[in-house]
Amino acid sequence: MAPTAVYSTETRRSVAMNGLSASSDLIIGSLGTAQDGKYQALISNLDEQAPGRTTERQLLDRLVDGAVTLTPSNYSSIFLILTPTDYSSLLPNLRPLLKQLLEGLGPLGRLHFLNLTPGFLNLLDELTLAGFSIIETVSEGEDAKIVAQKPVAPTPVPTPSKPLTDGALPLRRKVDPARQASKKAVWTFSSPSTPTIDADALLTDADRARPVPTCEPFNPSAPRRKKACKNCTCGLAEFEVEESRTGKVVLLDADVVTRKKQRLLAAAKAAPKATSSCGSCFLGDAFRCESCPYMGLPAFNPGEKVELNLSMDDI
């Protein structure tokens, strides 16, 4: 059997004298109970029992969605009448709703769960956890219901501070300056007793010398991607001088030159519509393969027009 809270007549009278009692009721229904007529029947029944009493009406979905906020401690009774389907869909949002209903009830206000089925009588635990006291349960028949009550909040009694006897003042603890300074020195990054180190004194003559840029020795059989630098030390500059001195000048045939010009002009014309599966055709000859149709053209962006000024010197 669920725990039951019983308040005496003196307790109820004390609550009413202190202005803590609420004077209006709230009826919460749903679209389902409005269609089957139980919501309207409950409203008519309450109006007959207490003529002239203020009764507010709300739908459950407006409370769950946060469209309506209940006034704190404004209701003496709240009646919740739903269909079994509505109770099932309410379970995920039951705890926030119970918290809102508890705040809306006045002290000793009652919450009525009506039109319950035996499967929903486990609401007793949720009501107890929410802060309600169970005062009535009916588990059988069409009048199955649960009636819970909001308890009277106990008034906190302030605890007076203990006065000092004979006007005595608390003793102030004397702090040793030397001990305080030693503790502070533990957490400092530098201490007066720690000698400083000159960072420049740690450098040697080899560290101060400017490094001489060097590169790997030149390999004539390897492919060349650049010319010799100004202060070449790898041997590429000497190789280029020797190559220019002993190299032979090859004269191109006029037909060869014409065919190459025509190929370059055709490649430049097709460049704006160029597509590249390897992604290197746009980067330049250094990245293109031997069979690339754009070999000889400068680097260009996809969709960019390439213009050439061909002459005999260019070829």
Tab-separated table of C-alpha atoms in Angstrom:
chain	number	residue	atom	x	y	z
A	1	MET	CA	0.000	0.000	0.000
A	2	ALA	CA	1.313	3.449	-0.907
A	3	PRO	CA	2.221	5.878	1.922
A	4	THR	CA	-0.561	8.244	2.898
A	5	ALA	CA	-0.172	11.738	4.303
A	6	VAL	CA	-2.835	12.853	6.792
A	7	TYR	CA	-3.018	16.477	7.937
A	8	SER	CA	-5.044	17.518	10.948
A	9	THR	CA	-7.708	20.207	10.976
A	10	GLU	CA	-5.352	22.506	12.894
A	11	THR	CA	-2.753	22.209	10.125
A	12	ARG	CA	-5.276	23.088	7.420
A	13	ARG	CA	-6.584	26.027	9.477
A	14	SER	CA	-3.011	27.304	10.003
A	15	VAL	CA	-2.325	27.132	6.263
A	16	ALA	CA	-5.481	29.095	5.483
A	17	MET	CA	-4.755	31.761	8.137
A	18	ASN	CA	-1.287	32.382	6.765
A	19	GLY	CA	-2.629	33.004	3.263
A	20	LEU	CA	-1.075	29.890	1.792
A	21	SER	CA	-4.262	28.304	0.459
A	22	ALA	CA	-5.151	28.591	-3.238
A	23	SER	CA	-8.724	29.215	-4.392
A	24	SER	CA	-8.882	28.019	-8.013
A	25	ASP	CA	-8.896	24.648	-9.745
A	26	LEU	CA	-7.199	23.491	-12.941
A	27	ILE	CA	-8.533	20.842	-15.320
A	28	ILE	CA	-6.069	19.360	-17.824
A	29	GLY	CA	-7.435	17.313	-20.688
A	30	SER	CA	-6.434	16.117	-24.131
A	31	LEU	CA	-7.891	15.917	-27.596
A	32	GLY	CA	-8.857	12.296	-26.943
A	33	THR	CA	-10.858	12.994	-23.773
A	34	ALA	CA	-12.441	16.012	-25.460
A	35	GLN	CA	-13.649	13.814	-28.310
A	36	ASP	CA	-15.081	11.078	-26.066
A	37	GLY	CA	-16.803	13.673	-23.788
A	38	LYS	CA	-15.013	12.847	-20.508
A	39	TYR	CA	-13.254	16.222	-20.414
A	40	GLN	CA	-16.545	18.138	-20.722
A	41	ALA	CA	-18.267	15.827	-18.212
A	42	LEU	CA	-15.560	16.532	-15.607
A	43	ILE	CA	-15.945	20.291	-16.102
A	44	SER	CA	-19.711	20.109	-15.662
A	45	ASN	CA	-19.382	17.914	-12.582
A	46	LEU	CA	-16.983	20.322	-10.864
A	47	ASP	CA	-19.182	23.323	-11.709
A	48	GLU	CA	-22.166	21.596	-10.079
A	49	GLN	CA	-20.224	20.676	-6.946
A	50	ALA	CA	-18.752	24.163	-6.386
A	51	PRO	CA	-20.821	26.851	-8.151
A	52	GLY	CA	-18.962	30.116	-8.604
A	53	ARG	CA	-15.544	28.589	-8.011
A	54	THR	CA	-12.842	29.631	-10.465
A	55	THR	CA	-11.872	26.769	-12.778
A	56	GLU	CA	-9.158	27.023	-15.419
A	57	ARG	CA	-8.882	24.681	-18.398
A	58	GLN	CA	-5.768	23.645	-20.283
A	59	LEU	CA	-4.737	21.013	-22.803
A	60	LEU	CA	-1.860	18.688	-22.016
A	61	ASP	CA	0.192	19.395	-25.140
A	62	ARG	CA	0.433	23.122	-24.305
A	63	LEU	CA	1.919	22.329	-20.886
A	64	VAL	CA	4.337	19.725	-22.257
A	65	ASP	CA	5.511	22.012	-25.088
A	66	GLY	CA	6.047	24.923	-22.695
A	67	ALA	CA	3.426	27.163	-24.349
A	68	VAL	CA	1.751	27.675	-20.957
A	69	THR	CA	3.436	28.215	-17.598
A	70	LEU	CA	1.462	27.698	-14.410
A	71	THR	CA	1.408	30.392	-11.752
A	72	PRO	CA	3.215	29.145	-8.619
A	73	SER	CA	0.975	28.117	-5.692
A	74	ASN	CA	-2.180	29.212	-7.547
A	75	TYR	CA	-4.348	26.077	-7.516
A	76	SER	CA	-5.978	24.127	-4.727
A	77	SER	CA	-6.709	21.140	-7.000
A	78	ILE	CA	-5.468	19.962	-10.396
A	79	PHE	CA	-7.410	17.304	-12.311
A	80	LEU	CA	-5.660	15.372	-15.084
A	81	ILE	CA	-7.979	13.287	-17.278
A	82	LEU	CA	-6.407	11.559	-20.299
A	83	THR	CA	-6.909	8.506	-22.457
A	84	PRO	CA	-4.638	5.437	-22.019
A	85	THR	CA	-2.850	6.397	-25.244
A	86	ASP	CA	-2.208	9.893	-23.876
A	87	TYR	CA	-0.795	8.449	-20.649
A	88	SER	CA	1.580	6.229	-22.655
A	89	SER	CA	2.887	9.153	-24.718
A	90	LEU	CA	3.247	11.250	-21.534
A	91	LEU	CA	5.715	8.888	-19.825
A	92	PRO	CA	8.919	10.405	-21.369
A	93	ASN	CA	7.843	13.902	-20.222
A	94	LEU	CA	6.217	12.863	-16.945
A	95	ARG	CA	8.863	14.160	-14.534
A	96	PRO	CA	9.044	17.729	-15.969
A	97	LEU	CA	5.241	17.864	-15.948
A	98	LEU	CA	5.026	16.698	-12.310
A	99	LYS	CA	7.555	19.345	-11.315
A	100	GLN	CA	5.454	22.031	-12.994
A	101	LEU	CA	2.249	20.775	-11.373
A	102	LEU	CA	3.891	20.657	-7.939
A	103	GLU	CA	4.929	24.296	-8.289
A	104	GLY	CA	1.442	25.307	-9.441
A	105	LEU	CA	-0.309	23.726	-6.457
A	106	GLY	CA	-0.637	25.568	-3.186
A	107	PRO	CA	0.283	23.930	0.132
A	108	LEU	CA	-1.936	20.882	0.755
A	109	GLY	CA	-3.184	21.167	-2.856
A	110	ARG	CA	-4.301	17.924	-4.483
A	111	LEU	CA	-3.418	16.360	-7.824
A	112	HIS	CA	-5.984	13.950	-9.321
A	113	PHE	CA	-4.995	11.405	-11.998
A	114	LEU	CA	-8.319	10.210	-13.463
A	115	ASN	CA	-9.372	7.619	-16.051
A	116	LEU	CA	-6.401	5.386	-15.267
A	117	THR	CA	-5.950	1.768	-16.328
A	118	PRO	CA	-4.278	-0.835	-14.067
A	119	GLY	CA	-1.097	-0.595	-16.152
A	120	PHE	CA	-0.514	3.026	-15.128
A	121	LEU	CA	-0.757	2.583	-11.388
A	122	ASN	CA	3.065	2.578	-11.240
A	123	LEU	CA	2.810	6.367	-11.261
A	124	LEU	CA	2.934	6.169	-7.461
A	125	ASP	CA	6.733	5.958	-7.452
A	126	GLU	CA	7.086	8.905	-9.824
A	127	LEU	CA	4.721	11.007	-7.709
A	128	THR	CA	6.652	10.211	-4.545
A	129	LEU	CA	9.964	11.098	-6.191
A	130	ALA	CA	8.467	14.381	-7.411
A	131	GLY	CA	7.618	15.390	-3.821
A	132	PHE	CA	3.923	14.416	-3.587
A	133	SER	CA	2.260	12.471	-0.818
A	134	ILE	CA	-0.182	9.769	-1.924
A	135	ILE	CA	-3.531	10.030	-0.120
A	136	GLU	CA	-5.829	7.822	-2.228
A	137	THR	CA	-5.575	5.101	-4.888
A	138	VAL	CA	-8.370	3.264	-6.706
A	139	SER	CA	-7.049	0.468	-8.918
A	140	GLU	CA	-10.203	-1.180	-10.243
A	141	GLY	CA	-13.240	-0.186	-12.298
A	142	GLU	CA	-13.924	2.880	-14.380
A	143	ASP	CA	-13.124	5.166	-11.430
A	144	ALA	CA	-9.449	4.064	-11.217
A	145	LYS	CA	-7.514	7.063	-10.021
A	146	ILE	CA	-4.643	8.366	-7.943
A	147	VAL	CA	-4.935	11.363	-5.641
A	148	ALA	CA	-1.703	12.960	-4.426
A	149	GLN	CA	-1.138	15.977	-2.210
A	150	LYS	CA	1.517	18.642	-2.031
A	151	PRO	CA	2.923	18.717	1.495
A	152	VAL	CA	3.385	21.855	3.524
A	153	ALA	CA	6.945	23.046	3.138
A	154	PRO	CA	8.627	23.266	6.539
A	155	THR	CA	9.683	26.783	7.512
A	156	PRO	CA	13.436	26.912	8.064
A	157	VAL	CA	14.357	28.073	11.554
A	158	PRO	CA	17.410	30.338	11.556
A	159	THR	CA	20.146	29.247	13.923
A	160	PRO	CA	21.424	32.192	15.984
A	161	SER	CA	25.150	32.623	16.055
A	162	LYS	CA	26.837	32.013	19.367
A	163	PRO	CA	27.654	35.351	21.018
A	164	LEU	CA	31.089	36.033	22.379
A	165	THR	CA	31.277	35.841	26.144
A	166	ASP	CA	32.616	38.770	28.193
A	167	GLY	CA	33.211	40.795	25.038
A	168	ALA	CA	36.373	38.803	24.250
A	169	LEU	CA	37.903	39.144	20.788
A	170	PRO	CA	39.437	36.241	18.868
A	171	LEU	CA	43.208	36.092	19.016
A	172	ARG	CA	45.059	36.944	15.849
A	173	ARG	CA	47.708	34.467	14.804
A	174	LYS	CA	51.176	35.964	14.504
A	175	VAL	CA	52.836	35.284	11.161
A	176	ASP	CA	56.557	34.730	10.946
A	177	PRO	CA	57.865	36.881	7.996
A	178	ALA	CA	60.869	34.599	7.380
A	179	ARG	CA	58.690	31.502	7.165
A	180	GLN	CA	56.218	33.248	4.908
A	181	ALA	CA	59.010	34.353	2.555
A	182	SER	CA	60.419	30.808	2.368
A	183	LYS	CA	57.049	29.414	1.393
A	184	LYS	CA	56.634	32.080	-1.266
A	185	ALA	CA	60.078	31.312	-2.704
A	186	VAL	CA	59.095	27.678	-3.302
A	187	TRP	CA	56.549	28.730	-5.949
A	188	THR	CA	58.680	31.357	-7.686
A	189	PHE	CA	60.490	30.584	-10.950
A	190	SER	CA	63.652	32.384	-9.892
A	191	SER	CA	65.191	32.784	-6.503
A	192	PRO	CA	67.776	35.357	-5.335
A	193	SER	CA	70.069	32.508	-4.277
A	194	THR	CA	70.097	30.962	-7.756
A	195	PRO	CA	72.950	32.286	-9.961
A	196	THR	CA	71.983	33.561	-13.389
A	197	ILE	CA	73.457	32.027	-16.551
A	198	ASP	CA	74.576	34.073	-19.560
A	199	ALA	CA	73.116	32.347	-22.633
A	200	ASP	CA	75.791	33.827	-24.934
A	201	ALA	CA	78.557	32.249	-22.845
A	202	LEU	CA	77.250	28.791	-23.789
A	203	LEU	CA	77.912	29.382	-27.520
A	204	THR	CA	81.193	28.250	-29.099
A	205	ASP	CA	83.013	29.732	-32.093
A	206	ALA	CA	81.571	26.993	-34.291
A	207	ASP	CA	78.081	27.929	-33.167
A	208	ARG	CA	78.671	31.579	-34.010
A	209	ALA	CA	80.074	30.852	-37.506
A	210	ARG	CA	77.674	31.454	-40.384
A	211	PRO	CA	76.860	28.150	-42.092
A	212	VAL	CA	78.033	27.778	-45.678
A	213	PRO	CA	75.253	26.542	-47.975
A	214	THR	CA	76.229	23.305	-49.637
A	215	CYS	CA	74.398	20.894	-51.898
A	216	GLU	CA	74.899	17.327	-52.990
A	217	PRO	CA	77.639	16.575	-55.540
A	218	PHE	CA	76.458	16.930	-59.125
A	219	ASN	CA	75.646	13.733	-61.008
A	220	PRO	CA	75.810	14.189	-64.796
A	221	SER	CA	73.615	11.154	-65.422
A	222	ALA	CA	70.806	12.409	-63.217
A	223	PRO	CA	68.097	14.694	-64.673
A	224	ARG	CA	68.673	18.419	-64.177
A	225	ARG	CA	65.808	20.595	-62.914
A	226	LYS	CA	67.716	23.886	-62.418
A	227	LYS	CA	70.766	25.880	-63.440
A	228	ALA	CA	73.891	26.320	-61.362
A	229	CYS	CA	73.608	28.841	-58.541
A	230	LYS	CA	75.882	31.870	-58.163
A	231	ASN	CA	78.307	30.275	-55.707
A	232	CYS	CA	78.062	26.718	-57.007
A	233	THR	CA	80.079	24.147	-55.047
A	234	CYS	CA	78.599	20.915	-56.368
A	235	GLY	CA	80.299	21.021	-59.812
A	236	LEU	CA	77.263	21.904	-61.895
A	237	ALA	CA	78.708	25.271	-62.955
A	238	GLU	CA	81.893	23.645	-64.299
A	239	PHE	CA	79.829	21.045	-66.110
A	240	GLU	CA	77.712	23.720	-67.815
A	241	VAL	CA	80.819	25.631	-68.954
A	242	GLU	CA	82.347	22.470	-70.389
A	243	GLU	CA	79.070	21.516	-72.041
A	244	SER	CA	78.735	24.904	-73.718
A	245	ARG	CA	82.345	24.777	-74.925
A	246	THR	CA	82.275	21.288	-76.383
A	247	GLY	CA	78.598	21.072	-77.281
A	248	LYS	CA	77.379	21.041	-80.860
A	249	VAL	CA	74.795	23.387	-82.323
A	250	VAL	CA	71.980	21.498	-84.021
A	251	LEU	CA	70.042	23.301	-86.767
A	252	LEU	CA	66.440	22.272	-87.042
A	253	ASP	CA	64.919	21.504	-90.397
A	254	ALA	CA	62.286	24.012	-91.568
A	255	ASP	CA	59.633	21.290	-91.796
A	256	VAL	CA	60.374	20.178	-88.244
A	257	VAL	CA	60.052	23.734	-86.997
A	258	THR	CA	56.753	24.222	-88.822
A	259	ARG	CA	55.285	20.999	-87.481
A	260	LYS	CA	56.309	21.913	-83.933
A	261	LYS	CA	54.746	25.358	-84.245
A	262	GLN	CA	51.523	23.858	-85.552
A	263	ARG	CA	51.441	21.345	-82.681
A	264	LEU	CA	52.007	24.079	-80.093
A	265	LEU	CA	49.340	26.310	-81.631
A	266	ALA	CA	46.849	23.411	-81.637
A	267	ALA	CA	47.701	22.587	-78.021
A	268	ALA	CA	47.282	26.247	-76.983
A	269	LYS	CA	43.916	26.395	-78.743
A	270	ALA	CA	42.721	23.274	-76.904
A	271	ALA	CA	44.121	24.384	-73.538
A	272	PRO	CA	40.922	26.143	-72.267
A	273	LYS	CA	39.044	22.836	-72.576
A	274	ALA	CA	41.891	20.712	-71.277
A	275	THR	CA	41.197	17.835	-68.887
A	276	SER	CA	43.901	16.009	-66.988
A	277	SER	CA	43.541	12.610	-65.365
A	278	CYS	CA	46.951	12.874	-63.669
A	279	GLY	CA	46.576	16.522	-62.650
A	280	SER	CA	50.084	17.433	-63.896
A	281	CYS	CA	49.236	18.730	-67.381
A	282	PHE	CA	48.568	22.245	-66.046
A	283	LEU	CA	51.801	22.517	-64.011
A	284	GLY	CA	54.459	22.792	-66.745
A	285	ASP	CA	56.926	20.611	-68.648
A	286	ALA	CA	58.820	19.679	-65.487
A	287	PHE	CA	55.754	17.776	-64.260
A	288	ARG	CA	54.363	16.494	-67.588
A	289	CYS	CA	54.953	13.061	-69.030
A	290	GLU	CA	56.633	12.528	-72.422
A	291	SER	CA	53.357	11.837	-74.221
A	292	CYS	CA	51.526	14.837	-72.775
A	293	PRO	CA	49.732	16.755	-75.581
A	294	TYR	CA	50.507	20.048	-73.821
A	295	MET	CA	54.288	19.523	-73.744
A	296	GLY	CA	55.990	22.807	-74.628
A	297	LEU	CA	53.227	25.068	-73.311
A	298	PRO	CA	53.793	27.216	-70.231
A	299	ALA	CA	51.951	26.384	-67.021
A	300	PHE	CA	48.295	27.443	-67.086
A	301	ASN	CA	45.165	27.139	-64.983
A	302	PRO	CA	42.181	24.973	-66.016
A	303	GLY	CA	39.962	26.924	-68.396
A	304	GLU	CA	42.594	29.625	-68.956
A	305	LYS	CA	43.410	30.777	-72.519
A	306	VAL	CA	47.058	30.265	-73.544
A	307	GLU	CA	48.609	32.725	-76.003
A	308	LEU	CA	51.931	32.018	-77.757
A	309	ASN	CA	54.316	34.362	-79.575
A	310	LEU	CA	56.334	31.899	-81.648
A	311	SER	CA	59.524	32.774	-83.454
A	312	MET	CA	62.585	30.907	-84.642
A	313	ASP	CA	64.448	31.808	-81.440
A	314	ASP	CA	61.669	30.329	-79.287
A	315	ILE	CA	61.862	27.026	-81.135
